[in-house]
CSV table of C-alpha atoms in Angstrom, one decimal:
chain,number,residue,atom,x,y,z
A,1,UNK,CA,-108.1,-112.1,199.4
A,2,UNK,CA,-107.5,-115.2,197.3
A,3,UNK,CA,-109.6,-118.4,197.5
A,4,UNK,CA,-106.9,-121.2,197.4
A,5,UNK,CA,-107.2,-124.4,195.5
A,6,UNK,CA,-108.4,-127.1,197.9
A,7,UNK,CA,-109.5,-130.7,198.2
A,8,UNK,CA,-111.6,-132.4,200.9
A,9,UNK,CA,-111.7,-136.1,201.7
A,10,UNK,CA,-112.8,-138.2,204.7
A,11,UNK,CA,-112.2,-141.4,206.6
A,12,UNK,CA,-114.5,-143.0,209.1
A,13,UNK,CA,-113.5,-140.6,211.9
A,14,UNK,CA,-111.8,-137.7,210.2
A,15,UNK,CA,-112.1,-134.9,207.6
A,16,UNK,CA,-108.9,-134.4,205.5
A,17,UNK,CA,-108.4,-131.0,204.0
A,18,UNK,CA,-105.6,-130.2,201.6
A,19,UNK,CA,-105.0,-126.5,200.7
A,20,UNK,CA,-102.6,-125.2,198.1
A,21,UNK,CA,-101.2,-121.8,199.3
A,22,UNK,CA,-97.7,-121.5,197.9
A,23,UNK,CA,-97.6,-117.7,198.4
A,24,UNK,CA,-98.7,-117.7,202.0
A,25,UNK,CA,-96.9,-116.7,205.1
A,26,UNK,CA,-97.1,-120.2,206.6
A,27,UNK,CA,-96.1,-119.2,210.1
A,28,UNK,CA,-99.0,-116.8,210.4
A,29,UNK,CA,-101.7,-119.3,209.2
A,30,UNK,CA,-104.8,-119.5,211.3
A,31,UNK,CA,-107.5,-122.2,211.4
A,32,UNK,CA,-110.8,-121.9,213.1
A,33,UNK,CA,-113.5,-124.6,213.5
A,34,UNK,CA,-117.1,-123.8,214.6
A,35,UNK,CA,-119.6,-126.7,214.4
A,36,UNK,CA,-119.7,-127.5,210.6
A,37,UNK,CA,-117.7,-124.5,209.5
A,38,UNK,CA,-113.9,-124.4,208.8
A,39,UNK,CA,-112.1,-121.0,208.3
A,40,UNK,CA,-108.5,-121.0,207.1
A,41,UNK,CA,-106.6,-117.7,206.9
A,42,UNK,CA,-103.0,-117.3,205.7
A,43,UNK,CA,-102.4,-114.1,203.8
A,44,UNK,CA,-103.1,-113.6,201.0
A,45,UNK,CA,-105.5,-116.6,201.1
A,46,UNK,CA,-108.8,-117.0,202.8
A,47,UNK,CA,-111.0,-120.1,202.8
A,48,UNK,CA,-114.3,-120.8,204.5
A,49,UNK,CA,-116.0,-124.1,204.1
A,50,UNK,CA,-119.4,-125.4,205.3
A,51,UNK,CA,-119.7,-129.1,205.6
A,52,UNK,CA,-122.8,-131.3,206.0
A,53,UNK,CA,-121.8,-132.5,209.4
A,54,UNK,CA,-120.3,-131.1,212.6
A,55,UNK,CA,-116.6,-131.3,213.6
A,56,UNK,CA,-114.8,-131.6,216.9
A,57,UNK,CA,-114.0,-128.0,217.9
A,58,UNK,CA,-111.2,-128.9,220.4
A,59,UNK,CA,-108.0,-127.4,218.8
A,60,UNK,CA,-105.9,-130.2,220.3
A,61,UNK,CA,-107.8,-132.6,217.9
A,62,UNK,CA,-106.7,-130.6,214.8
A,63,UNK,CA,-103.5,-131.7,213.2
A,64,UNK,CA,-101.9,-129.3,210.6
A,65,UNK,CA,-98.7,-129.8,208.6
A,66,UNK,CA,-97.1,-127.7,205.9
A,67,UNK,CA,-95.2,-129.1,203.0
A,68,UNK,CA,-92.6,-126.4,202.1
A,69,UNK,CA,-91.7,-128.0,198.8
A,70,UNK,CA,-95.3,-128.2,197.5
A,71,UNK,CA,-96.6,-125.1,199.3
A,72,UNK,CA,-99.5,-127.1,200.7
A,73,UNK,CA,-101.3,-127.3,204.1
A,74,UNK,CA,-102.6,-130.7,205.2
A,75,UNK,CA,-105.3,-130.4,207.9
A,76,UNK,CA,-106.8,-133.4,209.7
A,77,UNK,CA,-110.0,-132.8,211.8
A,78,UNK,CA,-112.1,-135.2,213.9
A,79,UNK,CA,-115.8,-135.7,213.2
A,80,UNK,CA,-118.0,-134.9,216.1
A,81,UNK,CA,-119.9,-138.2,215.5
A,82,UNK,CA,-117.4,-140.9,214.4
A,83,UNK,CA,-118.7,-142.9,211.4
A,84,UNK,CA,-121.0,-140.1,210.1
A,85,UNK,CA,-120.8,-139.8,206.3
A,86,UNK,CA,-120.3,-136.2,205.2
A,87,UNK,CA,-122.0,-135.6,201.8
A,88,UNK,CA,-121.1,-133.4,198.8
A,89,UNK,CA,-117.4,-133.1,199.6
A,90,UNK,CA,-116.7,-133.0,195.8
A,91,UNK,CA,-119.1,-130.1,195.2
A,92,UNK,CA,-116.6,-127.4,195.8
A,93,UNK,CA,-118.9,-124.4,195.1
A,94,UNK,CA,-121.5,-125.7,197.5
A,95,UNK,CA,-118.8,-126.0,200.2
A,96,UNK,CA,-117.8,-122.3,199.6
A,97,UNK,CA,-121.4,-120.9,199.7
A,98,UNK,CA,-122.1,-118.3,202.4
A,99,UNK,CA,-124.6,-119.2,205.1
A,100,UNK,CA,-128.2,-119.6,204.1
A,101,UNK,CA,-130.0,-116.3,204.0
A,102,UNK,CA,-132.5,-115.8,206.9
A,103,UNK,CA,-136.1,-116.4,206.0
A,104,UNK,CA,-139.2,-114.8,207.2
A,105,UNK,CA,-140.2,-114.8,210.9
A,106,UNK,CA,-141.6,-117.9,212.6
A,107,UNK,CA,-145.2,-116.9,211.6
A,108,UNK,CA,-144.2,-116.7,208.0
A,109,UNK,CA,-145.9,-113.3,207.8
A,110,UNK,CA,-143.8,-110.2,206.8
A,111,UNK,CA,-144.7,-107.1,208.8
A,112,UNK,CA,-144.4,-103.8,207.0
A,113,UNK,CA,-144.0,-100.7,209.0
A,114,UNK,CA,-146.0,-97.9,207.4
A,115,UNK,CA,-144.1,-95.3,209.4
A,116,UNK,CA,-140.7,-96.4,208.2
A,117,UNK,CA,-138.8,-94.0,206.1
A,118,UNK,CA,-138.6,-94.9,202.4
A,119,UNK,CA,-134.9,-94.1,202.2
A,120,UNK,CA,-133.9,-96.1,205.2
A,121,UNK,CA,-130.7,-98.1,204.5
A,122,UNK,CA,-131.2,-101.8,204.0
A,123,UNK,CA,-130.0,-104.0,206.8
A,124,UNK,CA,-127.0,-106.1,205.9
A,125,UNK,CA,-127.3,-109.6,207.3
A,126,UNK,CA,-124.3,-111.2,205.6
A,127,UNK,CA,-120.9,-109.9,206.3
A,128,UNK,CA,-118.9,-112.8,205.0
A,129,UNK,CA,-116.3,-112.7,202.2
A,130,UNK,CA,-117.6,-113.9,198.8
A,131,UNK,CA,-115.5,-116.7,197.5
A,132,UNK,CA,-114.9,-118.0,194.0
A,133,UNK,CA,-113.0,-121.0,192.8
A,134,UNK,CA,-109.8,-119.7,191.1
A,135,UNK,CA,-107.3,-121.3,188.8
A,136,UNK,CA,-103.5,-121.1,189.2
A,137,UNK,CA,-103.0,-120.9,185.5
A,138,UNK,CA,-101.6,-117.7,183.8
A,139,UNK,CA,-104.2,-115.0,183.4
A,140,UNK,CA,-102.5,-112.4,181.0
A,141,UNK,CA,-100.6,-113.7,178.0
A,142,UNK,CA,-97.3,-112.0,177.7
A,143,UNK,CA,-97.4,-110.6,181.3
A,144,UNK,CA,-95.0,-112.6,183.6
A,145,UNK,CA,-92.9,-111.9,186.6
A,146,UNK,CA,-91.1,-113.7,189.4
A,147,UNK,CA,-87.8,-115.6,189.2
A,148,UNK,CA,-86.8,-115.8,185.5
A,149,UNK,CA,-90.3,-114.4,184.6
A,150,UNK,CA,-91.7,-117.9,185.3
A,151,UNK,CA,-94.9,-116.7,187.2
A,152,UNK,CA,-98.1,-115.0,186.2
A,153,UNK,CA,-100.7,-116.3,188.6
A,154,UNK,CA,-100.8,-114.1,191.7
A,155,UNK,CA,-100.8,-110.3,191.6
A,156,UNK,CA,-103.7,-109.9,189.2
A,157,UNK,CA,-106.0,-110.9,192.1
A,158,UNK,CA,-104.3,-109.0,194.9
A,159,UNK,CA,-105.2,-105.3,194.4
A,160,UNK,CA,-104.6,-104.4,198.0
A,161,UNK,CA,-101.1,-105.9,198.1
A,162,UNK,CA,-100.2,-104.6,194.6
A,163,UNK,CA,-101.1,-101.0,195.8
A,164,UNK,CA,-98.4,-101.3,198.5
A,165,UNK,CA,-95.7,-103.1,196.4
A,166,UNK,CA,-95.9,-101.4,193.0
A,167,UNK,CA,-95.9,-97.8,191.8
A,168,UNK,CA,-98.5,-98.7,189.2
A,169,UNK,CA,-101.4,-100.8,190.6
A,170,UNK,CA,-102.1,-102.7,187.4
A,171,UNK,CA,-98.5,-103.4,186.4
A,172,UNK,CA,-99.0,-107.2,186.7
A,173,UNK,CA,-101.5,-107.0,183.8
A,174,UNK,CA,-99.2,-105.0,181.6
A,175,UNK,CA,-97.2,-106.9,179.0
A,176,UNK,CA,-93.5,-107.3,179.7
A,177,UNK,CA,-92.5,-105.4,176.6
A,178,UNK,CA,-94.4,-102.3,177.7
A,179,UNK,CA,-93.3,-102.0,181.3
A,180,UNK,CA,-89.9,-100.3,180.7
A,181,UNK,CA,-91.4,-97.3,178.8
A,182,UNK,CA,-94.0,-96.9,181.5
A,183,UNK,CA,-91.4,-97.0,184.2
A,184,UNK,CA,-89.1,-94.5,182.6
A,185,UNK,CA,-92.0,-92.1,181.9
A,186,UNK,CA,-93.0,-92.3,185.6
A,187,UNK,CA,-89.4,-91.8,186.7
A,188,UNK,CA,-89.0,-88.7,184.6
A,189,UNK,CA,-92.0,-87.1,186.2
A,190,UNK,CA,-90.8,-87.9,189.8
A,191,UNK,CA,-87.1,-86.7,189.4
A,192,UNK,CA,-86.6,-83.8,191.8
A,193,UNK,CA,-83.8,-81.5,190.5
A,194,UNK,CA,-83.6,-79.5,193.7
A,195,UNK,CA,-83.3,-82.5,195.9
A,196,UNK,CA,-80.5,-83.9,193.7
A,197,UNK,CA,-78.6,-80.6,193.6
A,198,UNK,CA,-78.9,-80.2,197.3
A,199,UNK,CA,-77.2,-83.5,197.9
A,200,UNK,CA,-74.7,-82.8,195.3
A,201,UNK,CA,-73.6,-79.3,196.5
A,202,UNK,CA,-74.4,-79.6,200.3
A,203,UNK,CA,-74.0,-83.3,201.4
A,204,UNK,CA,-75.0,-83.6,205.0
A,205,UNK,CA,-73.2,-85.7,207.7
A,206,UNK,CA,-75.4,-88.8,207.1
A,207,UNK,CA,-74.5,-88.8,203.4
A,208,UNK,CA,-70.8,-88.5,204.2
A,209,UNK,CA,-71.2,-91.4,206.7
A,210,UNK,CA,-72.9,-93.5,204.0
A,211,UNK,CA,-70.0,-92.8,201.6
A,212,UNK,CA,-67.5,-94.0,204.3
A,213,UNK,CA,-69.4,-97.1,205.4
A,214,UNK,CA,-67.5,-100.4,205.3
A,215,UNK,CA,-69.6,-103.5,204.7
A,216,UNK,CA,-68.9,-107.1,205.4
A,217,UNK,CA,-67.8,-107.5,201.7
A,218,UNK,CA,-64.6,-105.6,202.4
A,219,UNK,CA,-63.3,-108.8,204.1
A,220,UNK,CA,-63.8,-112.2,202.4
A,221,UNK,CA,-63.7,-114.0,205.8
A,222,UNK,CA,-66.7,-111.9,206.9
A,223,UNK,CA,-68.6,-113.0,203.8
A,224,UNK,CA,-68.8,-116.6,205.1
A,225,UNK,CA,-72.1,-118.0,206.3
A,226,UNK,CA,-72.8,-118.3,210.0
A,227,UNK,CA,-74.3,-121.5,211.5
A,228,UNK,CA,-77.7,-119.7,211.8
A,229,UNK,CA,-77.6,-118.7,208.1
A,230,UNK,CA,-76.8,-122.3,207.1
A,231,UNK,CA,-79.7,-123.5,209.2
A,232,UNK,CA,-82.1,-121.2,207.2
A,233,UNK,CA,-80.7,-122.7,203.9
A,234,UNK,CA,-81.4,-126.2,205.1
A,235,UNK,CA,-85.0,-125.3,206.0
A,236,UNK,CA,-85.7,-124.0,202.5
A,237,UNK,CA,-88.1,-125.9,200.3
A,238,UNK,CA,-86.4,-128.4,198.2
A,239,UNK,CA,-88.0,-127.7,194.8
A,240,UNK,CA,-85.5,-127.7,192.0
A,241,UNK,CA,-85.2,-124.8,189.6
A,242,UNK,CA,-85.9,-125.8,186.0
A,243,UNK,CA,-83.2,-125.5,183.4
A,244,UNK,CA,-83.1,-122.0,182.0
A,245,UNK,CA,-82.4,-121.1,178.4
A,246,UNK,CA,-79.8,-118.4,177.6
A,247,UNK,CA,-82.2,-115.5,177.6
A,248,UNK,CA,-83.7,-116.5,180.9
A,249,UNK,CA,-80.3,-117.0,182.4
A,250,UNK,CA,-79.2,-113.5,181.5
A,251,UNK,CA,-82.4,-112.1,183.0
A,252,UNK,CA,-81.6,-114.0,186.3
A,253,UNK,CA,-78.1,-112.6,186.5
A,254,UNK,CA,-79.3,-109.1,185.6
A,255,UNK,CA,-81.9,-109.3,188.4
A,256,UNK,CA,-79.3,-110.6,190.8
A,257,UNK,CA,-77.1,-107.5,190.1
A,258,UNK,CA,-80.2,-105.3,190.8
A,259,UNK,CA,-80.8,-107.0,194.1
A,260,UNK,CA,-77.2,-106.7,195.3
A,261,UNK,CA,-76.9,-103.1,194.2
A,262,UNK,CA,-80.1,-102.1,195.9
A,263,UNK,CA,-79.0,-104.0,199.1
A,264,UNK,CA,-75.7,-102.2,199.1
A,265,UNK,CA,-77.3,-98.7,198.7
A,266,UNK,CA,-79.7,-99.3,201.6
A,267,UNK,CA,-76.9,-100.9,203.7
A,268,UNK,CA,-74.8,-97.8,203.4
A,269,UNK,CA,-77.7,-95.7,204.5
A,270,UNK,CA,-79.0,-97.8,207.4
A,271,UNK,CA,-75.7,-99.4,208.5
A,272,UNK,CA,-75.4,-102.8,210.0
A,273,UNK,CA,-78.9,-103.0,211.5
A,274,UNK,CA,-81.5,-102.7,208.7
A,275,UNK,CA,-84.9,-101.4,209.7
A,276,UNK,CA,-88.1,-102.9,208.2
A,277,UNK,CA,-88.3,-99.7,206.0
A,278,UNK,CA,-85.1,-100.8,204.3
A,279,UNK,CA,-87.0,-103.5,202.5
A,280,UNK,CA,-89.3,-100.9,201.0
A,281,UNK,CA,-86.4,-98.9,199.7
A,282,UNK,CA,-84.6,-102.0,198.3
A,283,UNK,CA,-87.8,-102.8,196.4
A,284,UNK,CA,-88.1,-99.2,195.2
A,285,UNK,CA,-84.6,-99.1,193.8
A,286,UNK,CA,-84.9,-102.4,191.9
A,287,UNK,CA,-87.1,-102.1,188.8
A,288,UNK,CA,-87.6,-105.9,188.9
A,289,UNK,CA,-89.4,-105.5,192.2
A,290,UNK,CA,-91.1,-102.1,191.9
A,291,UNK,CA,-92.2,-102.5,188.3
A,292,UNK,CA,-91.8,-106.2,187.6
A,293,UNK,CA,-89.5,-104.9,184.8
A,294,UNK,CA,-86.6,-107.1,184.0
A,295,UNK,CA,-83.4,-106.0,182.2
A,296,UNK,CA,-82.0,-108.1,179.3
A,297,UNK,CA,-78.4,-107.4,180.2
A,298,UNK,CA,-76.5,-106.4,183.4
A,299,UNK,CA,-75.4,-103.0,182.2
A,300,UNK,CA,-79.0,-102.0,181.6
A,301,UNK,CA,-80.0,-103.3,185.1
A,302,UNK,CA,-77.2,-101.2,186.7
A,303,UNK,CA,-78.2,-98.1,184.7
A,304,UNK,CA,-81.8,-98.5,185.8
A,305,UNK,CA,-80.8,-98.8,189.5
A,306,UNK,CA,-78.6,-95.7,189.2
A,307,UNK,CA,-81.6,-93.7,187.9
A,308,UNK,CA,-83.9,-94.9,190.6
A,309,UNK,CA,-81.2,-94.3,193.3
A,310,UNK,CA,-81.3,-90.6,192.2
A,311,UNK,CA,-85.1,-90.4,192.4
A,312,UNK,CA,-86.4,-92.2,195.4
A,313,UNK,CA,-84.1,-92.6,198.4
A,314,UNK,CA,-83.6,-89.8,201.0
A,315,UNK,CA,-80.0,-89.4,199.8
A,316,UNK,CA,-79.7,-89.1,196.0
A,317,UNK,CA,-76.0,-89.1,195.1
A,318,UNK,CA,-74.4,-90.3,191.9
A,319,UNK,CA,-71.1,-90.8,193.8
A,320,UNK,CA,-72.9,-93.0,196.4
A,321,UNK,CA,-74.4,-95.1,193.5
A,322,UNK,CA,-70.9,-95.5,192.1
A,323,UNK,CA,-69.7,-96.8,195.6
A,324,UNK,CA,-72.6,-99.3,195.6
A,325,UNK,CA,-71.6,-100.5,192.1
A,326,UNK,CA,-68.1,-101.3,193.5
A,327,UNK,CA,-69.7,-102.9,196.6
A,328,UNK,CA,-71.8,-105.2,194.4
A,329,UNK,CA,-68.7,-106.2,192.3
A,330,UNK,CA,-66.9,-107.1,195.5
A,331,UNK,CA,-69.7,-109.3,196.8
A,332,UNK,CA,-70.0,-111.1,193.5
A,333,UNK,CA,-66.2,-111.6,193.4
A,334,UNK,CA,-66.3,-113.3,196.8
A,335,UNK,CA,-68.5,-115.9,195.2
A,336,UNK,CA,-71.6,-118.0,196.0
A,337,UNK,CA,-71.4,-117.8,199.8
A,338,UNK,CA,-71.2,-114.0,199.9
A,339,UNK,CA,-74.1,-113.6,197.4
A,340,UNK,CA,-76.1,-116.1,199.5
A,341,UNK,CA,-75.5,-114.1,202.6
A,342,UNK,CA,-77.0,-111.0,200.9
A,343,UNK,CA,-80.1,-113.0,199.7
A,344,UNK,CA,-80.6,-114.4,203.2
A,345,UNK,CA,-80.7,-110.9,204.7
A,346,UNK,CA,-83.1,-109.8,202.0
A,347,UNK,CA,-85.3,-112.8,202.8
A,348,UNK,CA,-85.3,-111.9,206.5
A,349,UNK,CA,-86.0,-108.3,205.8
A,350,UNK,CA,-89.0,-108.9,203.5
A,351,UNK,CA,-90.4,-111.4,206.0
A,352,UNK,CA,-90.7,-108.7,208.6
A,353,UNK,CA,-93.2,-106.6,206.7
A,354,UNK,CA,-96.5,-107.4,204.9
A,355,UNK,CA,-97.0,-107.8,202.0
A,356,UNK,CA,-93.3,-107.7,201.1
A,357,UNK,CA,-93.0,-111.4,202.1
A,358,UNK,CA,-94.5,-112.1,198.6
A,359,UNK,CA,-91.2,-111.1,197.1
A,360,UNK,CA,-89.6,-114.0,199.0
A,361,UNK,CA,-91.9,-116.5,197.4
A,362,UNK,CA,-91.6,-115.0,193.9
A,363,UNK,CA,-88.0,-114.1,193.8
A,364,UNK,CA,-85.7,-114.4,196.8
A,365,UNK,CA,-86.3,-118.1,197.7
A,366,UNK,CA,-85.9,-119.2,194.1
A,367,UNK,CA,-82.7,-117.1,193.9
A,368,UNK,CA,-81.4,-118.9,197.0
A,369,UNK,CA,-82.2,-122.4,195.6
A,370,UNK,CA,-80.7,-121.4,192.2
A,371,UNK,CA,-77.6,-120.1,193.9
A,372,UNK,CA,-77.1,-123.4,195.7
A,373,UNK,CA,-77.9,-125.7,192.8
A,374,UNK,CA,-77.5,-124.1,189.3
A,375,UNK,CA,-75.6,-120.8,189.5
A,376,UNK,CA,-72.2,-121.2,187.8
A,377,UNK,CA,-69.1,-120.1,189.7
A,378,UNK,CA,-67.6,-119.0,186.3
A,379,UNK,CA,-70.7,-116.9,185.5
A,380,UNK,CA,-70.6,-115.2,188.9
A,381,UNK,CA,-67.0,-114.4,188.4
A,382,UNK,CA,-67.7,-112.9,185.0
A,383,UNK,CA,-70.6,-110.9,186.4
A,384,UNK,CA,-68.3,-109.6,189.1
A,385,UNK,CA,-65.8,-108.4,186.4
A,386,UNK,CA,-68.6,-106.8,184.4
A,387,UNK,CA,-70.1,-105.1,187.4
A,388,UNK,CA,-66.7,-103.6,188.2
A,389,UNK,CA,-65.9,-102.3,184.7
A,390,UNK,CA,-69.4,-101.2,183.5
A,391,UNK,CA,-69.2,-97.5,183.1
A,392,UNK,CA,-72.4,-95.6,184.0
A,393,UNK,CA,-72.3,-92.0,183.1
A,394,UNK,CA,-74.5,-89.2,184.2
A,395,UNK,CA,-75.4,-88.5,180.6
A,396,UNK,CA,-76.6,-92.1,180.1
A,397,UNK,CA,-79.3,-91.7,182.8
A,398,UNK,CA,-81.3,-89.2,180.7
A,399,UNK,CA,-81.8,-86.9,183.6
A,400,UNK,CA,-79.5,-84.0,182.3
A,401,UNK,CA,-77.4,-84.2,185.5
A,402,UNK,CA,-74.4,-82.5,184.0
A,403,UNK,CA,-76.6,-79.6,182.7
A,404,UNK,CA,-78.3,-79.2,186.0
A,405,UNK,CA,-75.0,-79.0,187.9
A,406,UNK,CA,-73.6,-76.5,185.4
A,407,UNK,CA,-76.7,-74.4,185.6
A,408,UNK,CA,-76.6,-74.4,189.4
A,409,UNK,CA,-72.9,-73.4,189.3
A,410,UNK,CA,-73.8,-70.4,187.1
A,411,UNK,CA,-76.4,-69.3,189.6
A,412,UNK,CA,-74.1,-69.8,192.6
A,413,UNK,CA,-71.2,-67.9,190.9
A,414,UNK,CA,-73.5,-65.0,190.0
A,415,UNK,CA,-74.8,-65.0,193.5
A,416,UNK,CA,-71.3,-64.3,194.8
A,417,UNK,CA,-71.1,-61.1,192.7
A,418,UNK,CA,-71.8,-57.6,193.9
A,419,UNK,CA,-75.4,-56.9,194.9
A,420,UNK,CA,-75.9,-54.3,192.1
A,421,UNK,CA,-74.8,-56.8,189.5
A,422,UNK,CA,-77.3,-58.7,187.4
A,423,UNK,CA,-77.8,-62.1,188.9
A,424,UNK,CA,-78.5,-65.1,186.7
A,425,UNK,CA,-81.6,-67.0,187.6
A,426,UNK,CA,-81.9,-70.8,187.5
A,427,UNK,CA,-84.3,-70.4,184.5
A,428,UNK,CA,-81.8,-68.3,182.6
A,429,UNK,CA,-79.0,-70.6,183.4
A,430,UNK,CA,-81.0,-73.6,182.2
A,431,UNK,CA,-81.8,-71.8,178.9
A,432,UNK,CA,-78.2,-71.1,178.4
A,433,UNK,CA,-77.5,-74.8,178.7
A,434,UNK,CA,-80.3,-75.8,176.3
A,435,UNK,CA,-82.8,-77.0,178.8
A,436,UNK,CA,-86.2,-75.3,178.2
A,437,UNK,CA,-89.1,-74.5,180.4
A,438,UNK,CA,-92.2,-76.4,179.1
A,439,UNK,CA,-95.8,-75.2,178.9
A,440,UNK,CA,-96.5,-77.1,182.1
A,441,UNK,CA,-94.0,-74.9,184.0
A,442,UNK,CA,-91.4,-77.7,184.4
A,443,UNK,CA,-87.9,-77.9,182.9
A,444,UNK,CA,-87.7,-80.6,180.3
A,445,UNK,CA,-84.5,-82.4,179.2
A,446,UNK,CA,-84.0,-83.4,175.6
A,447,UNK,CA,-85.1,-87.0,176.3
A,448,UNK,CA,-88.3,-85.7,177.9
A,449,UNK,CA,-89.0,-83.4,175.0
A,450,UNK,CA,-88.6,-86.3,172.6
A,451,UNK,CA,-91.0,-88.4,174.6
A,452,UNK,CA,-93.6,-85.6,174.8
A,453,UNK,CA,-93.4,-84.9,171.0
A,454,UNK,CA,-93.7,-88.6,170.2
A,455,UNK,CA,-96.8,-88.9,172.4
A,456,UNK,CA,-98.4,-85.8,170.8
A,457,UNK,CA,-97.6,-87.1,167.3
A,458,UNK,CA,-99.3,-90.4,168.2
A,459,UNK,CA,-102.4,-88.6,169.4
A,460,UNK,CA,-102.6,-86.5,166.2
A,461,UNK,CA,-102.0,-89.5,163.8
A,462,UNK,CA,-105.4,-90.6,162.5
A,463,UNK,CA,-106.3,-94.3,162.9
A,464,UNK,CA,-106.6,-96.1,159.6
A,465,UNK,CA,-109.3,-98.7,159.4
A,466,UNK,CA,-108.8,-102.1,157.8
A,467,UNK,CA,-111.4,-103.0,155.2
A,468,UNK,CA,-112.2,-106.7,155.1
A,469,UNK,CA,-111.9,-108.1,151.6
C-alpha cells in the first residue's frame, strides 16, 4: 500500500485534511474515525493519522469531496471539543506513527515464567501497517511509463499490483531501452507450437465465429457516441495534456493502435458483451500495458501485437489477427468519435477489475482527454491508412510460422500413407526445414539460436577493468 502525500490544517471547530491520491479508485474510498485516529483507504493508498485531540465520530459530520482534476480528497471533520487547539499538525512523521507500544503492567514489575518454553513465539501486539512519507518524484532515471511515457512515480512501490498486471514483476524499474529485448525473450519461451498448429489446421466453431464477427465499426452510424457515453466524457477530469514533441506524438499514436487492435481481437472473441476477463487479455496483447514497452512507430506496434496474439489468447490465429488489423483501420477511419467509443469501453472494462483500474489513470483517461483536445483529425486519418496498408508477414514475427506449418504438413501427408511406409516424425520434418532441436529438448528458430549464441558469447567474454590514470 502507498502512503499518500497529505496536509493537515485546522479551524476553531474543524480539522481539514487534504490527501493527494491521483491513482486511487475514488468511488471506493473509505474513511473511518475513532477518537483521535483517522484511517483513509482508497486502493492503492492507505493513510492512518493520530492527532493530539479527539474528533466527532458521527459520519454525518464528516464532509468529503474529490477533485477529479487534481486527484485530491478534501476531508472536513469536526472536533469533539470546539475551540481545542490540536498540536503538531505539521509534524507529519509523528502523525503517521503507530500507536504507542504497551508498557509494563500496572505494578511496573515484569513477571518471568520459569516454566515457559524458550522457543515460544513472541506475541505480536502491533498489527498496524507501517507508513513512510513518500515522494511523487520519479524514482528510476530512464524508466518511464504511462501516456507518452510521462510517468514514473507509482508501480515501483506497488509490488502486489505489479504482480497481477505485468509478466515481469520489476518491469517498472527496467530502463525503457531494455524492455523490448526482455519482452521478446519471454515471448519466445512462451510460444506454443502445438497450440498454434491446432488452431491453424483444426479451427473450432468458436474461432470460426470470431472470424465472422461484425463489430460496430462496420457501420459509421453505429460508431457515434450515445448520450450515456457523452456523459462519461463530461465527467472526466479537466486536466489538459501537455504539448508533445514529435517523438512522444509518434509513441502516443503507436500506443493507440495497440489499444484498438487488442480491443478488436478480444471483441471478436467475446462478442458484444465483454466479460471482466476481457480486460486481462487486452492488457496481455498490448506490450505497452503488459510490459510498459512502447513502440517508436505504428508498424512495430502492430507487429508486436500480432506476435502476442499468437502466444497468449485462447485462439491463436494469424488470420484472426489480420482481421483485427482491418478492424482497427476502420475504427480509425471513422475518426475521433469511433476511437473515443473504444477508449470509453476500455475505461469501463478496466474499472470493473482490480488493479486494472490503474491503467485508466495512467493511460486510458489521458488518451480520452488527448483525443478530445489535441489529437489531429489529419493524423488519425493518416494512421488509418497506415494501419490498413501495413503488411505484417509470418516471417517478420520471428516465430518460424511458415516452417512450422510446412513441417506439420509433411507429417500429416506421411500419416496418410500406407501403414508399412516410413512415417516422417515432427522432429525429422523440422530438421528438413532447418529448425533444429536444441540441447534443452526444444525446437529453436534461427532468431532464437542467434539470441542464445549472443548470450553465451557475452557470458564467455572476459570483463576488462579500467585502470585509473
